[in-house]
mmCIF file of C-alpha atoms in Angstrom:
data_model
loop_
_atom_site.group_PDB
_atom_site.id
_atom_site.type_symbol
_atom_site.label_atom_id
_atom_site.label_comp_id
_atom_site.label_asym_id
_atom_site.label_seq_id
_atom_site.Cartn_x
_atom_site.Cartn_y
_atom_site.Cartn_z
ATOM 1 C CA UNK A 1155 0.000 0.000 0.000
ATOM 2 C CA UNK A 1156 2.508 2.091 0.893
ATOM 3 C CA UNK A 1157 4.785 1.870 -2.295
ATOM 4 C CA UNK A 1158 1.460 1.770 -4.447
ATOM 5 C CA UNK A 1159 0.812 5.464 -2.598
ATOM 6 C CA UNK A 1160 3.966 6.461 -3.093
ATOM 7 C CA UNK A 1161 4.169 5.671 -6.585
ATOM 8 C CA UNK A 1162 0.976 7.714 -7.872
ATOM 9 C CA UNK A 1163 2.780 10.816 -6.006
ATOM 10 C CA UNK A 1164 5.807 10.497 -7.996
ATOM 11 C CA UNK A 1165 4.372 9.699 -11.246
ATOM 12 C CA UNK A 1166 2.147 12.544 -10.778
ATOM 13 C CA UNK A 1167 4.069 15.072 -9.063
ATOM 14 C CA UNK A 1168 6.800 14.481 -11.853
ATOM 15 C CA UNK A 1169 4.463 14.125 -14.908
ATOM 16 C CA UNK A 1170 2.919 17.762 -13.616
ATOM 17 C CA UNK A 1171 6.535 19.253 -13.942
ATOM 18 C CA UNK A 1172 7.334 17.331 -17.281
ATOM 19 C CA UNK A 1173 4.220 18.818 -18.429
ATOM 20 C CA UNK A 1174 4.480 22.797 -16.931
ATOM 21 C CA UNK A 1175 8.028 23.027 -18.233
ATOM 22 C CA UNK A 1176 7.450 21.902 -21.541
ATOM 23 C CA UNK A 1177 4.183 23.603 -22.490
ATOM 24 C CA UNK A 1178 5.084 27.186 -20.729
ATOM 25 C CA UNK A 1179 6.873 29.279 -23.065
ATOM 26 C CA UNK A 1180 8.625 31.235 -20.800
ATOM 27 C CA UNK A 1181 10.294 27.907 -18.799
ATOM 28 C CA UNK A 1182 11.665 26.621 -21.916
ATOM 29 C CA UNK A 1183 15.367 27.520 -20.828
ATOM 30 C CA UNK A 1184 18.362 25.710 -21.778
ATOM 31 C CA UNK A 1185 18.830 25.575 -17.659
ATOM 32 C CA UNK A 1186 15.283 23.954 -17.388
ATOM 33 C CA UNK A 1187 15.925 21.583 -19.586
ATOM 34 C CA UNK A 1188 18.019 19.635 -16.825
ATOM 35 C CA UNK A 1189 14.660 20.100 -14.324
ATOM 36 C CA UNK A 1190 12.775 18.598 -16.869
ATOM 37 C CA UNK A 1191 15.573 15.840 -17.247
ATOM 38 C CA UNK A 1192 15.243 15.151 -13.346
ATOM 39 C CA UNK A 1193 11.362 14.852 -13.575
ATOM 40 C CA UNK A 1194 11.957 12.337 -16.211
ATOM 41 C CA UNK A 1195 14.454 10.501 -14.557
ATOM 42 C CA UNK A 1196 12.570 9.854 -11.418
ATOM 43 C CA UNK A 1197 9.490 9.789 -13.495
ATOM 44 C CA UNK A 1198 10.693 6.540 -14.839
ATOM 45 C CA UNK A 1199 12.370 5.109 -11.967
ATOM 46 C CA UNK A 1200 8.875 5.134 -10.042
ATOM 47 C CA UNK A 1201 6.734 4.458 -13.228
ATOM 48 C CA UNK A 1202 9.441 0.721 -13.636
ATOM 49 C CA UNK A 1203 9.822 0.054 -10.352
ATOM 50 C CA UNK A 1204 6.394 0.360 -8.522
ATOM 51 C CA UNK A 1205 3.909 -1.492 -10.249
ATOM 52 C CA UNK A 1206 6.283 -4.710 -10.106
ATOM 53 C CA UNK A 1207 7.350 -3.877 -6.367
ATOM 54 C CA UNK A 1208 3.202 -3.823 -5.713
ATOM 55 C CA UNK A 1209 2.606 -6.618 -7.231
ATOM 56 C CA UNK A 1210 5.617 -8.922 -5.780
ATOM 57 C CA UNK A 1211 4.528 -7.836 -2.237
ATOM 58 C CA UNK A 1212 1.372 -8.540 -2.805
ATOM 59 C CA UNK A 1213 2.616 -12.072 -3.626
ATOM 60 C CA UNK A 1214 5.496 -12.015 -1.002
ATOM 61 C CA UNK A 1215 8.150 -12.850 -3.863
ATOM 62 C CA UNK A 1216 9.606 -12.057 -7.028
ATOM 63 C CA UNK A 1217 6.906 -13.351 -9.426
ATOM 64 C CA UNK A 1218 8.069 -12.420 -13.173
ATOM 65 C CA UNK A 1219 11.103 -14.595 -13.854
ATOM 66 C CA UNK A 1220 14.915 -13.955 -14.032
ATOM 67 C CA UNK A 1221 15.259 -11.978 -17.139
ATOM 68 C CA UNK A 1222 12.308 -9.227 -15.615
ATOM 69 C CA UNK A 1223 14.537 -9.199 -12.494
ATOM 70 C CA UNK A 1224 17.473 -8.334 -14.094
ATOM 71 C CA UNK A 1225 15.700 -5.119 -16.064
ATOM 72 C CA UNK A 1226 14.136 -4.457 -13.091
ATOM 73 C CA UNK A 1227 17.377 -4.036 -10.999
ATOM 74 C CA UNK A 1228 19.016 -2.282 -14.398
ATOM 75 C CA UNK A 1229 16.275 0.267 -14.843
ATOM 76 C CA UNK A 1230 16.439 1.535 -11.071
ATOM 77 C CA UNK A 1231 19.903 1.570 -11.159
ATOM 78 C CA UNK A 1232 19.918 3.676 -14.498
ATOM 79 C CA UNK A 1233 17.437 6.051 -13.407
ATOM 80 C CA UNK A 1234 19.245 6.097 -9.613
ATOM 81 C CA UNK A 1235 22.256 6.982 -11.507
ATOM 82 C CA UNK A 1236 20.962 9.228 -14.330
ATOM 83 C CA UNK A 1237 18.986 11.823 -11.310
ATOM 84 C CA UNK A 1238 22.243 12.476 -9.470
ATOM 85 C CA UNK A 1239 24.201 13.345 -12.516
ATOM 86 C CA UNK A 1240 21.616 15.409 -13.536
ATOM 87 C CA UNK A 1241 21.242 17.079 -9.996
ATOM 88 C CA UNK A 1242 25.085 17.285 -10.343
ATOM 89 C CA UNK A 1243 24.736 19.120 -13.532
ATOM 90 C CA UNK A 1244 21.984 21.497 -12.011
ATOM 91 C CA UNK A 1245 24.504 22.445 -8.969
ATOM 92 C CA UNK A 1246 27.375 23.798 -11.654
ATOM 93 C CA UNK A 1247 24.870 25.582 -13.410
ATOM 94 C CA UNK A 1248 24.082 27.200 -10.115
ATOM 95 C CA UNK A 1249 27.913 27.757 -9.940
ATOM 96 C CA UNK A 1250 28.333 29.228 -13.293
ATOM 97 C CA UNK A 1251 25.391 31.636 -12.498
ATOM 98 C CA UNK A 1252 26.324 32.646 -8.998
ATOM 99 C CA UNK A 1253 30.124 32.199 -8.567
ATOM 100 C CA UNK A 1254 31.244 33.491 -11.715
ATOM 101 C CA UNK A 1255 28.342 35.634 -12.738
ATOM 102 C CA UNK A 1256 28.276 37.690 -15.638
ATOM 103 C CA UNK A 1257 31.666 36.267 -16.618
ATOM 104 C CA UNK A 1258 29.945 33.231 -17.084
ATOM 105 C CA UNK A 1259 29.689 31.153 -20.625
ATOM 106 C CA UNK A 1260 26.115 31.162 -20.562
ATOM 107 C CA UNK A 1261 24.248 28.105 -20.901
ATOM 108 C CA UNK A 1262 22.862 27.116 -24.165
ATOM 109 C CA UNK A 1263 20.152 24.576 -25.666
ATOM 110 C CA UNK A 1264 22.982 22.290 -27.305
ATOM 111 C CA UNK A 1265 25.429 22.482 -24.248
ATOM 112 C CA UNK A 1266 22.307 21.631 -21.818
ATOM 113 C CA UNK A 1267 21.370 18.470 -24.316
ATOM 114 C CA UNK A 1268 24.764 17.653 -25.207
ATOM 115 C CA UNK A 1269 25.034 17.380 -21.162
ATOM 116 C CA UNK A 1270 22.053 15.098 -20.841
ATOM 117 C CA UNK A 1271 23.372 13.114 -23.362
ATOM 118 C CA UNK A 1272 26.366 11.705 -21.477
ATOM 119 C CA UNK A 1273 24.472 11.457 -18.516
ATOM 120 C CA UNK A 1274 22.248 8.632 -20.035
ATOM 121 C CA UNK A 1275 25.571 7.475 -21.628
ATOM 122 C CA UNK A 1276 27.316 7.107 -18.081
ATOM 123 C CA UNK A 1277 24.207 5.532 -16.928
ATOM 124 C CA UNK A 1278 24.396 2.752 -19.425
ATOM 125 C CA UNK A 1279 27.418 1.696 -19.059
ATOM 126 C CA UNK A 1280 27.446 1.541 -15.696
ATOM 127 C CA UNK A 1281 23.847 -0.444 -15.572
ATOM 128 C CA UNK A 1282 24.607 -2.976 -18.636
ATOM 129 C CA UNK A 1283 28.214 -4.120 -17.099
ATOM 130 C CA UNK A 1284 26.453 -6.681 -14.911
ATOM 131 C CA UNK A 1285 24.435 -8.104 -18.209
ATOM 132 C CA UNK A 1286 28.718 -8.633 -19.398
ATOM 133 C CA UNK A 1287 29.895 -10.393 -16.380
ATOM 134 C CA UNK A 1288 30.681 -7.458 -14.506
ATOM 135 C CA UNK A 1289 28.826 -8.745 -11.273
ATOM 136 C CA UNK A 1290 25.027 -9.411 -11.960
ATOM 137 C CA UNK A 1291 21.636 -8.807 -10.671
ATOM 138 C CA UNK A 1292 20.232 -10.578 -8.336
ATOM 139 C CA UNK A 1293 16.725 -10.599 -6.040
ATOM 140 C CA UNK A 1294 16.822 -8.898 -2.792
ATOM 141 C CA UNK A 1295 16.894 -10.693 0.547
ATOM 142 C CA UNK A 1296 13.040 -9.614 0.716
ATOM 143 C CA UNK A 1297 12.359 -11.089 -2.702
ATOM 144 C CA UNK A 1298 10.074 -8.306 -3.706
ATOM 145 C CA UNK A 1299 12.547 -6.415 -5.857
ATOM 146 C CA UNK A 1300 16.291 -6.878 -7.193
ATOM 147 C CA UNK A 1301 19.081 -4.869 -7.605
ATOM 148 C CA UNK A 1302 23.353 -5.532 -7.673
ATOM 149 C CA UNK A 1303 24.590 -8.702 -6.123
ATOM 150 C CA UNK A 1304 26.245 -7.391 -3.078
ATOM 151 C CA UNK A 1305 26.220 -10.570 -1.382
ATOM 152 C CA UNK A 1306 28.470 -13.133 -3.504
ATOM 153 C CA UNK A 1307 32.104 -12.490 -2.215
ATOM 154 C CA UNK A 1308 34.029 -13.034 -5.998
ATOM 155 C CA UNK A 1309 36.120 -10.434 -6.827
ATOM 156 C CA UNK A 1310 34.375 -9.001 -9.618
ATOM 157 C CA UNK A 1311 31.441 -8.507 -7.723
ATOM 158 C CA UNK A 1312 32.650 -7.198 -4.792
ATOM 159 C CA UNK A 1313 35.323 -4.430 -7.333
ATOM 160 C CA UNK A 1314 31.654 -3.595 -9.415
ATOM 161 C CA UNK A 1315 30.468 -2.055 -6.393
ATOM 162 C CA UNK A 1316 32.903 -0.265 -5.167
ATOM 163 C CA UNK A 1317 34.127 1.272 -8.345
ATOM 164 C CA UNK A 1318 30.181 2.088 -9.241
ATOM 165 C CA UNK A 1319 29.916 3.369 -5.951
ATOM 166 C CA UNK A 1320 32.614 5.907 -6.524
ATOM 167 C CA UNK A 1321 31.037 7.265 -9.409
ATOM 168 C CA UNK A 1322 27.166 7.155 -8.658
ATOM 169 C CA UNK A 1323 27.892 8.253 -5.296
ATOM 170 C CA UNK A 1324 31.208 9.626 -3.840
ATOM 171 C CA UNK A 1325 32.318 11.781 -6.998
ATOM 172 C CA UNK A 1326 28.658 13.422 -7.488
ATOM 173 C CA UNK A 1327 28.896 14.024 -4.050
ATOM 174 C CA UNK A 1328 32.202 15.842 -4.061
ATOM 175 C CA UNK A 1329 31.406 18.228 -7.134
ATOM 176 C CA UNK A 1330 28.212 18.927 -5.238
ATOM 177 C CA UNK A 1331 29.863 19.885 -2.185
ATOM 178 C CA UNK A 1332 32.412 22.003 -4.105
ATOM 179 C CA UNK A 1333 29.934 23.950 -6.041
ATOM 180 C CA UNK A 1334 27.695 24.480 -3.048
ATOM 181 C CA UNK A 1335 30.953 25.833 -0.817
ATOM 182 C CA UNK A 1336 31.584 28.474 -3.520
ATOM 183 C CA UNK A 1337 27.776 29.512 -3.690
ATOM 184 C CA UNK A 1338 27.522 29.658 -0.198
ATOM 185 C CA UNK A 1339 30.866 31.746 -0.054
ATOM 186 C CA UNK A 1340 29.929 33.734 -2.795
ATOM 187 C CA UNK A 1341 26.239 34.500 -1.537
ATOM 188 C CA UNK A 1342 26.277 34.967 2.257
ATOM 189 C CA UNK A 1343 28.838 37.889 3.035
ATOM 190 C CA UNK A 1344 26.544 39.710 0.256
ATOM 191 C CA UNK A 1345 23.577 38.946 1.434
ATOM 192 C CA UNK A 1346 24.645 40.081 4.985
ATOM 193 C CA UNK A 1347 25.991 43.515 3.751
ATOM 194 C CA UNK A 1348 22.528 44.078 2.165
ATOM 195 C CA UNK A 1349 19.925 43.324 4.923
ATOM 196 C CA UNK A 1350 22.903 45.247 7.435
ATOM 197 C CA UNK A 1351 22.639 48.532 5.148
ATOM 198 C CA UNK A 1352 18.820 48.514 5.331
ATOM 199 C CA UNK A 1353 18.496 47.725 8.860
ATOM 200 C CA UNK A 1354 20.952 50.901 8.873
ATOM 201 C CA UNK A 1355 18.490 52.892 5.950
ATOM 202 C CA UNK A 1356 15.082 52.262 8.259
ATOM 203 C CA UNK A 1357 13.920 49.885 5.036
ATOM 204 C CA UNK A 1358 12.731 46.307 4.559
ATOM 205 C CA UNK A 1359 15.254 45.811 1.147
ATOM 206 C CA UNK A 1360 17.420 47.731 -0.656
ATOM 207 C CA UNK A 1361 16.557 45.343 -3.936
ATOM 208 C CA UNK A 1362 16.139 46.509 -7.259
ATOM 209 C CA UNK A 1363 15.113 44.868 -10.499
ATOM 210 C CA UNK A 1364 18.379 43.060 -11.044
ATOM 211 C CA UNK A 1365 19.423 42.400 -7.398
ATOM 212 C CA UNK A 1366 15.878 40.256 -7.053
ATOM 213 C CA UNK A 1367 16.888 38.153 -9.804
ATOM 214 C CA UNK A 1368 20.122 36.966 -8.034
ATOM 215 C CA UNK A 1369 18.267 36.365 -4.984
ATOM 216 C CA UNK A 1370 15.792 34.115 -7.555
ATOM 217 C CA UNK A 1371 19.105 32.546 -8.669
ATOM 218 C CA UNK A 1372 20.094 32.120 -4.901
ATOM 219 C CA UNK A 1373 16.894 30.447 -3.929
ATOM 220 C CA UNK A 1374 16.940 27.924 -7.157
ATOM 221 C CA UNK A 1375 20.407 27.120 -5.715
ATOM 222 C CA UNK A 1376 18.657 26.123 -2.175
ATOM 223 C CA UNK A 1377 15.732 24.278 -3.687
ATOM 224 C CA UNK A 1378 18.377 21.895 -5.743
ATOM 225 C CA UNK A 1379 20.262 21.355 -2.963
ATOM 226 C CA UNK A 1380 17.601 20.341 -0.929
ATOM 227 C CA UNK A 1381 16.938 18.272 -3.627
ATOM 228 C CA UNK A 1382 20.382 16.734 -4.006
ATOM 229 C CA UNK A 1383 20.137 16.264 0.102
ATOM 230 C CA UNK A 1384 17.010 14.351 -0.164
ATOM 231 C CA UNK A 1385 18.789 12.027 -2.963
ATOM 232 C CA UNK A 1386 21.801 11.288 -0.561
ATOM 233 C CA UNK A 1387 18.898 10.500 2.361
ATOM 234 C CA UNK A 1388 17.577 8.239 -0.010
ATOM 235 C CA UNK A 1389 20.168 6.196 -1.374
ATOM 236 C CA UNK A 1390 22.986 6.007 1.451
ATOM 237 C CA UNK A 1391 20.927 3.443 3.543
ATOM 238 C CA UNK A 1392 21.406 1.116 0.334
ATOM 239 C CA UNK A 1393 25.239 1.509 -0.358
ATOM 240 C CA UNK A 1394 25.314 0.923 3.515
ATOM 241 C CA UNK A 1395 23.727 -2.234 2.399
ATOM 242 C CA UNK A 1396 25.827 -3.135 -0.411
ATOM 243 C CA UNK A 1397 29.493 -2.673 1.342
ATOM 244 C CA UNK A 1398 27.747 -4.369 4.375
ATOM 245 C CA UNK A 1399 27.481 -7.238 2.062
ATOM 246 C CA UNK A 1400 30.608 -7.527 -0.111
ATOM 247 C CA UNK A 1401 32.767 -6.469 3.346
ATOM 248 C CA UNK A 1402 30.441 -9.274 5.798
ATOM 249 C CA UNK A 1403 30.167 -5.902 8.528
ATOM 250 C CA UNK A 1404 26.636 -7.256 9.702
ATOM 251 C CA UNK A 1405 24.524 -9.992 8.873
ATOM 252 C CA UNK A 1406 22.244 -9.108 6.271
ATOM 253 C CA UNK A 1407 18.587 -10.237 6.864
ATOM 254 C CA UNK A 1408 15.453 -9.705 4.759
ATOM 255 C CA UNK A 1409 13.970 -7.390 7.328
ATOM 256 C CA UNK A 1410 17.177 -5.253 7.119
ATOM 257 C CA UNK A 1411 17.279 -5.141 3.327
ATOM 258 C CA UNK A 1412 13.690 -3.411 3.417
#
């Protein structure tokens, strides 16, 4: 019930923003396009995994055969994959507008595409190595869903995920953290200096025009990152799973997996 719930609110909630951004005129940015990428993204990561996640618990086990397990597993990992680089991408454009402001190479339509276009590219290879030999996909403990085999203790399973968890995980998290550092550096002593000079002037803002605009810049940078935070909240309780696994820290029942 929970997941079925849960599912209709993405779906929705990210088909509504697929839908505004795309049939407003005035959203149709080159920047946007990267929003509309991340309502995609999850779009499909809820719309593959939680009608077969419903239907498995409902049955309390997998109940569509090997080869549906291993898409399964793929397409969340794609789309797991595919949202972070794209939240990645959002954060630098929040950089390039903020830090370096009007010396800036502005984004533009190709550059935005040309971006999404090797973040589906990293996505794929990362999420068809384990159809090569590269580790494989497996069911999860629970049996209701599957994902990367985290529990066999060969060397090429163990090395998939920790070199996948490097780049699906650690480096997005890195840039993020860089970018963010340099907005926050950039933004705060200004912001400070204004609301200080109109406590001093007797008035609620001293913004004009322009100066709103970079504070609409400023909060765009605060919803993505509490975007990106919500991502990390999401996912870090299942690479604690996986290196639990390939490193044998804790025992690894079906209760825990869920």
């Amino acid at each position: 019930v929970t997941i079925f719930f849960l599912g209709i609110l993405s779906v929705v909630g990210n088909g509504m923003v697929i839908y505004i951004f795309t049939c407003t005129k005035n959203l149709r940015t080159p920047s946007n396009l990267l929003i509309v990428n991340l309502a995609f993204s999850d779009f499909c990561l809820m719309f593959t995994m939680c009608p077969a996640m419903v239907w498995n618990c409902f049955y309390e086990t997998w109940m569509f055969g090997p080869f549906a397990c291993e898409l399964y597993a793929m397409f969340g990992s794609l789309f797991g994959v595919t949202s972070i680089w794209t939240m990645v991408f959002i954060a630098l454009d929040r950089y390039n507008v903020i830090v370096k402001g009007l010396s800036a190479k502005p984004m533009t339509t190709k550059l935005a595409l040309l971006q999404i276009f090797c973040i589906y590219l990293h996505g794929l290879f990362w999420t068809l190595t384990p159809f090569f030999g590269w580790s494989r996909y497996v069911p999860e403990a629970n049996m209701t869903a599957c994902g990367t085999d985290y529990l066999t203790l060969a060397w090429h399973s163990r090395s998939y995920v920790l070199v996948y968890a490097i780049f699906a995980y650690y480096l997005p998290l890195l840039v993020i953290i860089y970018a963010y550092y340099f907005i926050v550096k950039a933004v705060a002593p200004h912001e400070k200096s204004m609301r200080e000079q109109a406590k001093k002037m007797n008035v609620s803002s001293l913004r004009s025009g322009d100066q709103s605009n970079t504070s609409a810049e400023f909060k765009l940078a605060k919803v993505a990152l509490m975007t990106i935070s919500l991502w990390f909240m999401a996912w870090t309780p299942y690479m604690v799973i996986n290196f639990a696994g390939i490193f044998q820290l804790m025992t690894i029942d079906p209760l825990f997996t869920i």
